[in-house]
Coordinates of C-alpha atoms in Angstrom, one line a residue:
M1184 CA -57.6 -18.2 -19.6
R1185 CA -56.2 -15.2 -17.5
L1186 CA -52.7 -14.1 -18.5
A1187 CA -50.7 -11.5 -17.2
T1188 CA -47.2 -9.7 -17.1
W1189 CA -45.4 -7.8 -14.4
N1190 CA -42.0 -6.4 -14.1
V1191 CA -41.9 -7.2 -10.5
N1192 CA -38.2 -5.6 -9.8
S1193 CA -37.1 -8.4 -7.5
I1194 CA -39.0 -11.4 -6.9
R1195 CA -37.5 -12.1 -3.2
T1196 CA -38.6 -8.6 -2.2
R1197 CA -42.1 -8.9 -3.6
V1198 CA -43.0 -12.4 -3.6
D1199 CA -45.8 -12.0 -1.0
R1200 CA -47.6 -9.1 -3.2
V1201 CA -47.2 -11.4 -6.3
L1202 CA -49.1 -14.3 -4.7
A1203 CA -51.7 -12.1 -3.3
F1204 CA -52.1 -10.7 -6.9
L1205 CA -52.4 -14.2 -8.4
E1206 CA -55.0 -15.3 -5.8
R1207 CA -56.9 -12.0 -6.0
E1208 CA -56.9 -11.8 -9.9
N1209 CA -57.5 -15.4 -10.3
I1210 CA -54.3 -15.5 -13.0
D1211 CA -53.4 -18.8 -14.7
A1212 CA -50.4 -17.7 -16.0
L1213 CA -47.7 -14.6 -15.0
A1214 CA -44.9 -13.8 -17.0
M1215 CA -42.3 -11.9 -14.8
Q1216 CA -39.3 -9.8 -15.6
E1217 CA -36.5 -8.2 -13.5
I1218 CA -36.7 -11.1 -10.9
K1219 CA -33.1 -10.2 -9.9
C1220 CA -32.0 -13.5 -9.0
R1221 CA -30.6 -17.1 -9.9
P1222 CA -33.0 -20.0 -9.8
D1223 CA -31.3 -21.2 -6.9
Q1224 CA -32.2 -18.0 -5.2
F1225 CA -35.9 -17.7 -6.5
P1226 CA -38.9 -18.4 -3.8
V1227 CA -40.1 -21.6 -5.3
E1228 CA -41.8 -23.1 -2.6
P1229 CA -44.8 -20.4 -2.2
F1230 CA -45.3 -20.7 -5.8
R1231 CA -45.7 -24.6 -5.7
T1232 CA -47.9 -24.4 -2.7
A1233 CA -50.2 -22.1 -4.4
G1234 CA -50.3 -24.4 -7.2
Y1235 CA -48.1 -23.0 -9.8
Q1236 CA -45.5 -24.4 -11.9
L1237 CA -42.2 -22.5 -12.7
A1238 CA -39.9 -21.8 -15.4
I1239 CA -37.1 -19.5 -14.3
H1240 CA -34.1 -17.7 -16.1
G1241 CA -31.5 -15.6 -14.1
L1242 CA -27.9 -15.5 -14.4
N1243 CA -27.1 -12.9 -11.7
Q1244 CA -28.7 -10.3 -9.4
W1245 CA -29.5 -8.5 -12.4
N1246 CA -32.4 -8.7 -15.1
G1247 CA -33.8 -12.3 -15.3
V1248 CA -37.4 -13.5 -16.3
A1249 CA -39.8 -16.4 -15.1
I1250 CA -43.0 -17.9 -16.0
A1251 CA -45.5 -19.1 -13.2
S1252 CA -48.4 -21.3 -14.5
R1253 CA -51.1 -23.4 -12.8
I1254 CA -52.4 -24.5 -16.4
G1255 CA -49.2 -26.4 -17.8
L1256 CA -45.6 -25.6 -18.5
D1257 CA -43.9 -27.0 -21.2
D1258 CA -41.2 -26.5 -24.1
I1259 CA -39.2 -24.0 -22.2
D1260 CA -36.5 -21.8 -24.3
T1261 CA -34.3 -19.5 -22.3
S1262 CA -33.6 -17.4 -25.5
F1263 CA -34.8 -16.9 -28.8
P1264 CA -32.7 -17.5 -32.0
G1265 CA -29.9 -15.4 -32.6
Q1266 CA -30.7 -13.2 -29.2
P1267 CA -27.8 -10.9 -29.3
G1268 CA -25.4 -10.7 -26.2
W1269 CA -24.1 -7.6 -24.3
A1270 CA -20.6 -6.9 -23.6
A1271 CA -20.6 -5.1 -20.3
K1272 CA -17.1 -3.8 -21.2
P1273 CA -14.9 -3.3 -24.1
G1274 CA -12.7 -6.3 -25.0
V1275 CA -15.1 -8.6 -22.9
E1276 CA -17.0 -11.4 -25.0
P1277 CA -20.8 -10.8 -24.8
V1278 CA -23.1 -12.5 -22.8
V1279 CA -26.9 -13.3 -24.0
E1280 CA -28.5 -11.9 -20.8
A1281 CA -31.5 -13.5 -19.2
R1282 CA -34.3 -11.2 -21.1
A1283 CA -36.4 -13.7 -22.8
L1284 CA -37.9 -16.9 -21.6
G1285 CA -40.5 -19.0 -23.7
A1286 CA -42.8 -21.5 -22.7
T1287 CA -46.2 -23.1 -23.6
V1288 CA -49.0 -22.9 -21.2
G1289 CA -52.4 -24.0 -21.2
A1290 CA -52.0 -27.7 -21.9
A1291 CA -53.3 -28.8 -18.8
S1292 CA -56.5 -26.9 -19.2
D1293 CA -59.4 -26.9 -21.5
A1294 CA -58.1 -24.1 -23.3
T1295 CA -55.9 -24.1 -26.4
P1296 CA -52.3 -23.7 -25.2
V1297 CA -50.5 -20.7 -25.8
R1298 CA -46.8 -19.8 -26.5
L1299 CA -46.0 -17.4 -23.8
W1300 CA -42.7 -15.2 -24.1
S1301 CA -41.6 -13.3 -20.8
L1302 CA -39.3 -10.4 -22.5
Y1303 CA -37.6 -7.8 -20.7
V1304 CA -36.2 -5.4 -23.4
P1305 CA -33.0 -4.1 -22.9
N1306 CA -33.3 -0.1 -21.6
G1307 CA -31.0 1.8 -24.1
R1308 CA -29.5 4.0 -21.3
E1309 CA -28.9 7.0 -23.7
L1310 CA -29.2 7.6 -27.7
T1311 CA -25.4 7.4 -27.8
H1312 CA -24.5 4.5 -25.8
P1313 CA -23.7 1.2 -27.2
H1314 CA -26.8 -0.3 -25.0
Y1315 CA -29.2 1.6 -27.4
T1316 CA -27.6 -0.1 -30.4
Y1317 CA -27.9 -3.4 -28.4
K1318 CA -31.6 -2.6 -27.8
L1319 CA -32.4 -2.0 -31.5
D1320 CA -30.5 -5.2 -32.5
W1321 CA -32.4 -7.2 -29.6
L1322 CA -35.8 -5.8 -31.2
R1323 CA -34.9 -6.2 -34.7
I1324 CA -33.7 -10.0 -34.0
L1325 CA -36.8 -10.8 -32.2
R1326 CA -39.0 -9.5 -34.9
Q1327 CA -37.4 -11.5 -37.5
D1328 CA -38.1 -14.7 -35.3
V1329 CA -41.5 -13.8 -34.9
A1330 CA -42.2 -13.1 -38.6
S1331 CA -40.6 -16.7 -39.3
W1332 CA -42.8 -18.4 -36.4
L1333 CA -45.9 -17.0 -37.7
E1334 CA -44.9 -17.9 -41.4
A1335 CA -44.3 -21.5 -40.4
E1336 CA -47.4 -21.8 -38.5
P1337 CA -49.9 -19.0 -39.2
D1338 CA -52.5 -20.4 -36.6
L1339 CA -49.9 -20.3 -33.8
P1340 CA -51.3 -18.7 -30.4
L1341 CA -48.4 -16.4 -29.5
A1342 CA -47.9 -13.7 -26.7
L1343 CA -45.1 -11.8 -26.4
V1344 CA -45.4 -9.9 -22.9
G1345 CA -43.3 -7.8 -20.9
D1346 CA -41.6 -4.8 -20.2
W1347 CA -40.8 -3.6 -23.6
N1348 CA -38.9 -0.2 -22.5
V1349 CA -40.6 1.8 -25.3
A1350 CA -43.4 4.1 -25.2
P1351 CA -44.8 3.7 -28.5
R1352 CA -47.0 7.2 -28.7
D1353 CA -46.6 10.5 -27.3
E1354 CA -49.6 10.2 -24.8
D1355 CA -47.5 7.2 -23.4
V1356 CA -45.6 9.5 -21.1
W1357 CA -46.8 12.1 -18.9
D1358 CA -44.9 15.3 -20.7
M1359 CA -42.6 14.6 -24.0
S1360 CA -40.7 17.5 -23.1
V1361 CA -39.3 15.8 -20.4
F1362 CA -38.0 13.1 -22.6
E1363 CA -36.5 15.0 -25.7
G1364 CA -33.2 13.4 -26.6
A1365 CA -33.9 10.5 -24.5
T1366 CA -34.4 6.6 -24.9
H1367 CA -37.9 5.2 -24.9
V1368 CA -39.4 7.6 -27.3
S1369 CA -37.2 7.8 -29.8
A1370 CA -38.3 7.2 -33.6
P1371 CA -35.9 3.9 -34.0
E1372 CA -37.3 2.6 -30.6
R1373 CA -40.9 3.1 -31.6
E1374 CA -40.2 1.9 -35.4
A1375 CA -39.0 -1.2 -33.9
F1376 CA -41.9 -1.6 -31.8
A1377 CA -44.4 -1.0 -34.7
A1378 CA -42.4 -3.6 -36.6
F1379 CA -43.9 -6.5 -34.7
A1380 CA -47.5 -5.4 -35.9
E1381 CA -45.9 -5.2 -39.3
A1382 CA -45.0 -9.2 -38.9
G1383 CA -48.7 -10.0 -37.9
M1384 CA -48.8 -9.3 -34.1
H1385 CA -51.6 -7.2 -32.5
E1386 CA -51.1 -5.3 -29.4
V1387 CA -54.1 -6.2 -27.5
T1388 CA -54.3 -3.9 -24.3
R1389 CA -54.4 -0.2 -25.9
E1390 CA -58.0 -0.8 -27.4
R1391 CA -59.4 -2.1 -24.1
V1392 CA -57.6 -0.1 -21.2
A1393 CA -55.9 3.1 -20.6
N1394 CA -53.3 3.8 -18.1
Y1395 CA -49.3 3.9 -17.5
T1396 CA -47.7 0.9 -16.2
Y1397 CA -44.8 2.2 -14.8
W1398 CA -43.6 5.2 -12.4
D1399 CA -40.4 6.0 -11.3
Y1400 CA -39.6 5.9 -7.5
Q1401 CA -38.3 9.5 -7.8
K1402 CA -39.7 13.0 -7.6
L1403 CA -43.1 11.8 -6.4
R1404 CA -44.0 10.5 -9.9
F1405 CA -46.7 8.1 -8.9
P1406 CA -48.6 10.5 -6.6
R1407 CA -48.5 13.2 -9.5
N1408 CA -49.3 10.3 -12.0
E1409 CA -46.1 11.1 -14.0
G1410 CA -46.1 7.7 -15.5
M1411 CA -45.2 5.9 -18.5
R1412 CA -46.7 3.2 -20.6
I1413 CA -44.2 0.4 -21.5
D1414 CA -45.6 -2.8 -20.7
F1415 CA -47.5 -4.5 -23.5
V1416 CA -49.0 -7.6 -24.9
Y1417 CA -48.4 -8.4 -28.5
A1418 CA -50.7 -11.4 -29.6
S1419 CA -50.5 -13.2 -33.2
P1420 CA -54.0 -13.4 -35.0
A1421 CA -54.6 -16.8 -33.6
L1422 CA -54.5 -15.4 -30.0
A1423 CA -55.5 -11.8 -30.4
S1424 CA -59.1 -13.1 -31.9
R1425 CA -59.5 -14.9 -28.4
V1426 CA -58.5 -12.2 -26.2
T1427 CA -61.8 -10.7 -24.7
G1428 CA -60.6 -8.4 -22.1
A1429 CA -57.4 -6.4 -20.6
A1430 CA -56.8 -4.4 -17.5
I1431 CA -53.8 -2.6 -15.8
D1432 CA -53.9 -3.0 -12.0
R1433 CA -52.7 0.3 -11.0
D1434 CA -53.3 -0.1 -7.6
E1435 CA -50.4 -2.4 -7.5
R1436 CA -48.3 0.6 -7.4
K1437 CA -49.6 1.7 -4.0
G1438 CA -48.3 0.9 -0.4
K1439 CA -45.3 -0.2 1.0
G1440 CA -42.8 -2.7 -0.9
A1441 CA -44.4 -1.9 -4.7
S1442 CA -42.8 -2.5 -8.1
D1443 CA -42.2 0.7 -9.8
H1444 CA -44.3 -1.4 -12.5
V1445 CA -47.8 -2.6 -12.4
P1446 CA -49.2 -5.7 -13.8
V1447 CA -51.1 -5.9 -17.1
I1448 CA -53.7 -8.6 -17.5
I1449 CA -55.5 -10.1 -20.5
E1450 CA -58.6 -12.4 -20.6
V1451 CA -58.5 -15.1 -23.3
D1452 CA -61.7 -17.1 -24.4

């Protein structure tokens, strides 16, 4: 089973690149983030023609998550329990944004099914911004849910994949001095990321592949390789023991119409 995650930064803009990637890399299930559309706007037919089922969760032109699978797609959830909402303005009712989508993939194959979550963690914006508190709350509640899931079902093959908007280590950014006083590298964010390991999850890509996963469009960041590693795969013990390989497809950042993120792939026995 080959699973992948990719912040596509608008599926309608990059559908051809995504489909080419699926075919080239023989991907069984892809978790997407920042699809930036509602389900009725998603380019469904090209995926169906290629043999993929879709689960789509998008509320407007922002955020949005989806899963494409050719090995079955069941038990879809468009949020995790207690997922906090975001109020765009003071006095406005918080909205649970389209940032999390869970589905079971693999039932239509010979492999043991995997509970796959496509996650687009809030950015945080600035350390003093309410969005930063929202980000930490979002991660804290997800971590609590994960701990309860694993307690109830220790053998659950669970994958939390996506754009975490956290660079957990100094080497995950090209120059730490550039990020002084900024989000993504702050101690509370890194502690929130590490808490998933404390809950029993294993980040399964770092030990197998080294590279950045994101390069800003501005200031020639990609040609200068001034990137960040913020896209990860956390796996439960039952799944981590089956992971046999991982890759970061850096070449997907090249050429016309590239997303600012690249796909991260894992191979599951």
